Amino acid sequence: MGMFKEELLKIFRRKQYIISFFVMCIAAIGYYVCICQRVYGWDLSMVRPAYINNVIYAEQLAFPQQFFVMLLPIVVCIATADIYFEEYKKGISNYIFLRTSSIKNLLSKLAAIVIATVILVAIPLALNMILTLITFPIQGAYTNTETYLSFVVKNELQFEELLVKEPYINFLVYSLIRIMTAVCYAVFAFGFSTLYTENRYIILLSGVLYYYAFQILGLLFPNDIFRINIYNTNGANQSILGTLIFICTGIVLGIVMTIIGSKREL
C-alpha cells in the first residue's frame, strides 16, 4: 500500500499529468460554453434538457466526439503511461528494483495509473454535467422531445430504453464507458512501455495504434465482436459487446505485458 501511494503521488506531481488534467477540464468547460452560446436567445420551448446538452452526448457539436476519438488516448498516455520509461532511461529503475521486486514495483505503478486515469477523466465529465444541470432544465421544454425519443427507439440505439426512461443513468453508463476506455489506453501503453523502451513517442501513441488496430479488425471481420462504439451515444445499430471486448482486451494485454516486462533483464 505504501508503494502504491508513493507511485500515485508521483503521478499527481508530474507536470504532464497536471497539464493533461487542465486540458480535459478546458475541453469539458469549453463544450459547455459553446452550447450556451449556441442556444443563447432561443425560446425556452426550443431548449433541450440537460442530459442532451452535456459533453458525453455531444449531439449538437462534433468537436467533442473528435476530441475523444483522436486526443483522448494521447492525453491519457502523456499523463501517465510513460512513468516507467522515464525511470528506465534515467537508470532509476535499477536502484528501485534493488530495494523491491520489479513485479511488485510495476504492479504498484499500474494500480496508480488506473486510479490517476479515472480521476483525470471523471472529474472533467462531472464538472461539465454539474454546469449543464445548473444552466439547463432537467427535463427540458423542447416540444419535439417525444418525437425525438420515438425516433431514437426506432433506430435501435445502444441502451435505447435506458435513454428514454432514465436518461441520466444513461449518462452515467456512457461516462463509465469513457472512463474505462481511458483506463484501457493507459494500461495498454504502460504495459507496452515495459517491453519497448526505445522511443517515447511510440509509447505515447500506442493507445491510438491499439484503437485503430481494433478498427481494422472490425473492417476485416464485420461482426459484433469487433464493432465498437466508444464515443458516439446516438449511433444506430451499435453493439456494446465489441466495446466491452475492446476495453477488456486492452487492459488484459497491458497487464500481461507488464508481467512479462518485469522479468526482462535490466
Short mmCIF file of C-alpha atoms in Angstrom, two decimals:
data_model
loop_
_atom_site.label_atom_id
_atom_site.label_comp_id
_atom_site.label_asym_id
_atom_site.label_seq_id
_atom_site.Cartn_x
_atom_site.Cartn_y
_atom_site.Cartn_z
CA MET A 1 0.00 0.00 0.00
CA GLY A 2 2.87 2.36 0.82
CA MET A 3 4.45 1.83 -2.58
CA PHE A 4 1.10 2.37 -4.30
CA LYS A 5 0.58 5.72 -2.52
CA GLU A 6 4.10 6.78 -3.42
CA GLU A 7 3.54 5.98 -7.09
CA LEU A 8 0.16 7.74 -7.10
CA LEU A 9 1.63 10.91 -5.61
CA LYS A 10 4.45 10.70 -8.13
CA ILE A 11 1.91 10.77 -10.96
CA PHE A 12 -0.06 13.65 -9.44
CA ARG A 13 3.13 15.71 -9.21
CA ARG A 14 4.05 15.20 -12.87
CA LYS A 15 3.71 18.33 -14.97
CA GLN A 16 2.40 16.11 -17.78
CA TYR A 17 -0.46 14.97 -15.57
CA ILE A 18 -1.30 18.48 -14.38
CA ILE A 19 -1.33 19.84 -17.94
CA SER A 20 -3.43 16.90 -19.17
CA PHE A 21 -5.93 17.42 -16.36
CA PHE A 22 -6.34 21.09 -17.31
CA VAL A 23 -6.72 20.14 -20.98
CA MET A 24 -9.56 17.76 -20.07
CA CYS A 25 -11.24 20.38 -17.88
CA ILE A 26 -10.90 23.06 -20.55
CA ALA A 27 -12.43 20.69 -23.14
CA ALA A 28 -15.37 19.93 -20.85
CA ILE A 29 -15.96 23.56 -19.90
CA GLY A 30 -15.36 24.68 -23.49
CA TYR A 31 -18.14 22.44 -24.74
CA TYR A 32 -20.48 23.85 -22.09
CA VAL A 33 -19.64 27.42 -23.16
CA CYS A 34 -20.18 26.55 -26.83
CA ILE A 35 -23.60 25.05 -26.07
CA CYS A 36 -24.57 28.14 -24.07
CA GLN A 37 -23.56 30.39 -26.95
CA ARG A 38 -25.48 28.18 -29.38
CA VAL A 39 -28.80 28.36 -27.52
CA TYR A 40 -28.45 31.95 -26.29
CA GLY A 41 -31.60 33.87 -27.17
CA TRP A 42 -33.64 30.78 -28.05
CA ASP A 43 -37.21 30.44 -26.91
CA LEU A 44 -37.46 28.13 -23.87
CA SER A 45 -39.63 25.72 -25.85
CA MET A 46 -36.61 25.02 -28.09
CA VAL A 47 -34.12 24.35 -25.28
CA ARG A 48 -33.35 20.67 -24.86
CA PRO A 49 -32.86 19.06 -21.43
CA ALA A 50 -29.52 18.96 -19.64
CA TYR A 51 -28.75 15.33 -20.47
CA ILE A 52 -28.72 16.15 -24.21
CA ASN A 53 -26.53 19.22 -23.73
CA ASN A 54 -23.68 17.52 -21.84
CA VAL A 55 -20.30 16.64 -23.34
CA ILE A 56 -20.98 12.88 -23.29
CA TYR A 57 -24.00 13.18 -25.54
CA ALA A 58 -22.35 15.85 -27.73
CA GLU A 59 -25.20 15.80 -30.23
CA GLN A 60 -25.11 19.43 -31.26
CA LEU A 61 -21.35 19.92 -31.71
CA ALA A 62 -19.00 17.50 -33.46
CA PHE A 63 -15.77 18.66 -31.81
CA PRO A 64 -16.13 16.72 -28.51
CA GLN A 65 -16.62 13.48 -30.41
CA GLN A 66 -13.48 14.15 -32.44
CA PHE A 67 -11.60 15.19 -29.31
CA PHE A 68 -12.33 11.92 -27.57
CA VAL A 69 -11.60 9.88 -30.70
CA MET A 70 -8.29 11.49 -31.62
CA LEU A 71 -6.93 13.14 -28.49
CA LEU A 72 -8.20 11.16 -25.50
CA PRO A 73 -5.71 8.25 -25.87
CA ILE A 74 -2.84 10.68 -26.45
CA VAL A 75 -3.75 12.92 -23.50
CA VAL A 76 -4.18 9.94 -21.19
CA CYS A 77 -0.90 8.33 -22.25
CA ILE A 78 1.02 11.59 -21.89
CA ALA A 79 -0.38 11.99 -18.38
CA THR A 80 0.51 8.56 -17.01
CA ALA A 81 1.79 5.89 -19.39
CA ASP A 82 5.48 6.77 -19.67
CA ILE A 83 6.41 6.90 -15.98
CA TYR A 84 8.40 3.65 -16.23
CA PHE A 85 10.09 4.83 -19.44
CA GLU A 86 11.38 7.95 -17.65
CA GLU A 87 12.82 5.96 -14.75
CA TYR A 88 14.33 3.38 -17.08
CA LYS A 89 16.08 5.98 -19.23
CA LYS A 90 17.44 7.77 -16.16
CA GLY A 91 18.62 4.47 -14.64
CA ILE A 92 16.41 4.98 -11.60
CA SER A 93 14.54 1.71 -12.10
CA ASN A 94 17.71 -0.29 -11.42
CA TYR A 95 18.03 1.24 -7.95
CA ILE A 96 14.32 0.81 -7.24
CA PHE A 97 14.45 -2.88 -8.15
CA LEU A 98 17.35 -3.36 -5.72
CA ARG A 99 15.00 -2.36 -2.88
CA THR A 100 11.92 -4.25 -4.04
CA SER A 101 10.92 -6.80 -6.67
CA SER A 102 10.36 -5.50 -10.18
CA ILE A 103 6.92 -7.13 -10.43
CA LYS A 104 5.74 -5.52 -7.20
CA ASN A 105 7.01 -2.12 -8.30
CA LEU A 106 5.47 -2.30 -11.77
CA LEU A 107 2.11 -3.53 -10.49
CA SER A 108 2.08 -0.68 -7.97
CA LYS A 109 2.72 1.72 -10.83
CA LEU A 110 -0.05 0.08 -12.85
CA ALA A 111 -2.56 0.39 -10.00
CA ALA A 112 -1.61 4.04 -9.51
CA ILE A 113 -2.06 4.68 -13.24
CA VAL A 114 -5.58 3.23 -13.13
CA ILE A 115 -6.66 5.47 -10.24
CA ALA A 116 -4.98 8.56 -11.71
CA THR A 117 -6.63 7.96 -15.09
CA VAL A 118 -10.08 7.56 -13.53
CA ILE A 119 -9.63 10.91 -11.77
CA LEU A 120 -8.25 12.52 -14.94
CA VAL A 121 -11.42 11.72 -16.91
CA ALA A 122 -14.16 11.53 -14.26
CA ILE A 123 -13.69 14.98 -12.74
CA PRO A 124 -13.97 16.93 -16.05
CA LEU A 125 -17.04 14.88 -17.03
CA ALA A 126 -18.64 15.55 -13.64
CA LEU A 127 -17.76 19.25 -13.88
CA ASN A 128 -19.41 19.50 -17.29
CA MET A 129 -22.55 17.75 -16.11
CA ILE A 130 -22.85 19.93 -12.98
CA LEU A 131 -22.58 23.11 -15.09
CA THR A 132 -25.12 21.72 -17.55
CA LEU A 133 -27.59 20.81 -14.80
CA ILE A 134 -27.25 24.30 -13.28
CA THR A 135 -27.89 26.01 -16.62
CA PHE A 136 -30.41 23.84 -18.47
CA PRO A 137 -33.73 22.35 -17.31
CA ILE A 138 -33.54 18.79 -16.04
CA GLN A 139 -36.42 17.59 -18.23
CA GLY A 140 -36.43 20.39 -20.78
CA ALA A 141 -39.22 22.19 -22.54
CA TYR A 142 -38.26 21.11 -26.04
CA THR A 143 -41.56 20.49 -27.82
CA ASN A 144 -40.23 17.74 -30.08
CA THR A 145 -38.78 15.58 -27.30
CA GLU A 146 -41.44 12.87 -27.61
CA THR A 147 -41.00 12.65 -31.39
CA TYR A 148 -37.23 12.62 -30.97
CA LEU A 149 -37.29 9.77 -28.46
CA SER A 150 -39.62 7.79 -30.72
CA PHE A 151 -37.04 8.23 -33.48
CA VAL A 152 -34.33 7.06 -31.10
CA VAL A 153 -36.14 3.82 -30.30
CA LYS A 154 -36.95 3.09 -33.94
CA ASN A 155 -33.25 3.33 -34.83
CA GLU A 156 -32.24 0.70 -32.27
CA LEU A 157 -29.64 2.69 -30.39
CA GLN A 158 -27.47 1.33 -27.63
CA PHE A 159 -29.35 1.35 -24.32
CA GLU A 160 -32.37 2.87 -26.13
CA GLU A 161 -34.84 2.12 -23.34
CA LEU A 162 -32.44 3.49 -20.74
CA LEU A 163 -32.06 6.71 -22.74
CA VAL A 164 -35.83 7.14 -22.93
CA LYS A 165 -36.73 6.12 -19.37
CA GLU A 166 -33.63 7.08 -17.34
CA PRO A 167 -31.53 9.50 -19.43
CA TYR A 168 -29.26 10.49 -16.54
CA ILE A 169 -28.43 6.88 -15.74
CA ASN A 170 -27.66 6.56 -19.45
CA PHE A 171 -25.23 9.47 -18.99
CA LEU A 172 -23.56 7.62 -16.11
CA VAL A 173 -23.27 4.44 -18.21
CA TYR A 174 -21.56 6.28 -21.05
CA SER A 175 -19.37 8.17 -18.60
CA LEU A 176 -18.22 4.83 -17.21
CA ILE A 177 -17.53 3.58 -20.75
CA ARG A 178 -15.48 6.73 -21.45
CA ILE A 179 -13.54 6.33 -18.20
CA MET A 180 -12.84 2.64 -18.75
CA THR A 181 -11.72 3.38 -22.30
CA ALA A 182 -9.19 5.85 -20.93
CA VAL A 183 -8.02 3.25 -18.40
CA CYS A 184 -7.66 0.75 -21.25
CA TYR A 185 -5.39 3.14 -23.20
CA ALA A 186 -3.26 3.95 -20.16
CA VAL A 187 -2.82 0.34 -19.02
CA PHE A 188 -2.05 -0.87 -22.54
CA ALA A 189 0.53 1.88 -23.15
CA PHE A 190 2.18 1.34 -19.77
CA GLY A 191 2.43 -2.40 -20.35
CA PHE A 192 3.91 -1.72 -23.78
CA SER A 193 6.49 0.63 -22.23
CA THR A 194 7.84 -2.18 -20.03
CA LEU A 195 8.68 -4.16 -23.17
CA TYR A 196 9.68 -1.34 -25.53
CA THR A 197 11.97 1.39 -24.21
CA GLU A 198 13.47 2.77 -27.40
CA ASN A 199 11.17 5.65 -28.30
CA ARG A 200 8.87 7.68 -26.03
CA TYR A 201 6.63 8.84 -28.88
CA ILE A 202 5.77 5.31 -29.98
CA ILE A 203 4.82 4.54 -26.38
CA LEU A 204 2.59 7.62 -26.19
CA LEU A 205 0.92 6.70 -29.48
CA SER A 206 0.48 3.02 -28.64
CA GLY A 207 -3.05 3.63 -27.33
CA VAL A 208 -4.05 5.19 -30.65
CA LEU A 209 -2.41 2.32 -32.53
CA TYR A 210 -4.36 -0.19 -30.45
CA TYR A 211 -7.62 1.61 -31.23
CA TYR A 212 -7.01 1.64 -34.97
CA ALA A 213 -5.79 -1.96 -34.95
CA PHE A 214 -9.16 -2.91 -33.46
CA GLN A 215 -10.93 -0.79 -36.07
CA ILE A 216 -9.08 -2.64 -38.84
CA LEU A 217 -10.20 -5.94 -37.34
CA GLY A 218 -13.73 -4.59 -37.45
CA LEU A 219 -13.36 -4.00 -41.19
CA LEU A 220 -11.89 -7.44 -41.78
CA PHE A 221 -14.42 -9.23 -39.58
CA PRO A 222 -17.64 -7.16 -39.63
CA ASN A 223 -19.45 -8.57 -36.63
CA ASP A 224 -20.37 -7.54 -33.09
CA ILE A 225 -17.07 -8.75 -31.63
CA PHE A 226 -15.05 -6.00 -33.30
CA ARG A 227 -17.77 -3.36 -33.77
CA ILE A 228 -17.01 -0.76 -31.12
CA ASN A 229 -18.97 2.33 -30.15
CA ILE A 230 -16.94 4.11 -27.51
CA TYR A 231 -17.61 7.73 -28.34
CA ASN A 232 -20.97 8.08 -30.05
CA THR A 233 -24.01 7.79 -27.78
CA ASN A 234 -26.52 8.18 -30.60
CA GLY A 235 -25.16 5.92 -33.36
CA ALA A 236 -27.67 3.45 -34.70
CA ASN A 237 -27.20 -0.31 -34.86
CA GLN A 238 -24.28 -0.43 -32.45
CA SER A 239 -23.30 -3.28 -30.14
CA ILE A 240 -21.97 -2.98 -26.61
CA LEU A 241 -20.25 -6.36 -26.97
CA GLY A 242 -17.44 -5.08 -29.19
CA THR A 243 -16.88 -2.11 -26.86
CA LEU A 244 -16.52 -4.34 -23.81
CA ILE A 245 -14.18 -6.69 -25.68
CA PHE A 246 -12.06 -3.72 -26.81
CA ILE A 247 -11.73 -2.38 -23.27
CA CYS A 248 -11.15 -5.73 -21.55
CA THR A 249 -8.65 -6.91 -24.18
CA GLY A 250 -6.61 -3.73 -23.90
CA ILE A 251 -6.48 -3.95 -20.09
CA VAL A 252 -5.59 -7.66 -20.11
CA LEU A 253 -2.87 -7.11 -22.72
CA GLY A 254 -1.44 -4.26 -20.65
CA ILE A 255 -1.30 -6.40 -17.50
CA VAL A 256 0.26 -9.33 -19.37
CA MET A 257 2.90 -7.07 -20.96
CA THR A 258 3.66 -5.59 -17.53
CA ILE A 259 4.21 -9.05 -16.03
CA ILE A 260 6.44 -10.08 -18.95
CA GLY A 261 8.29 -6.77 -18.77
CA SER A 262 9.02 -7.28 -15.09
CA LYS A 263 11.11 -10.36 -15.99
CA ARG A 264 13.32 -8.60 -18.53
CA GLU A 265 16.98 -8.04 -17.76
CA LEU A 266 17.74 -4.55 -16.54
#
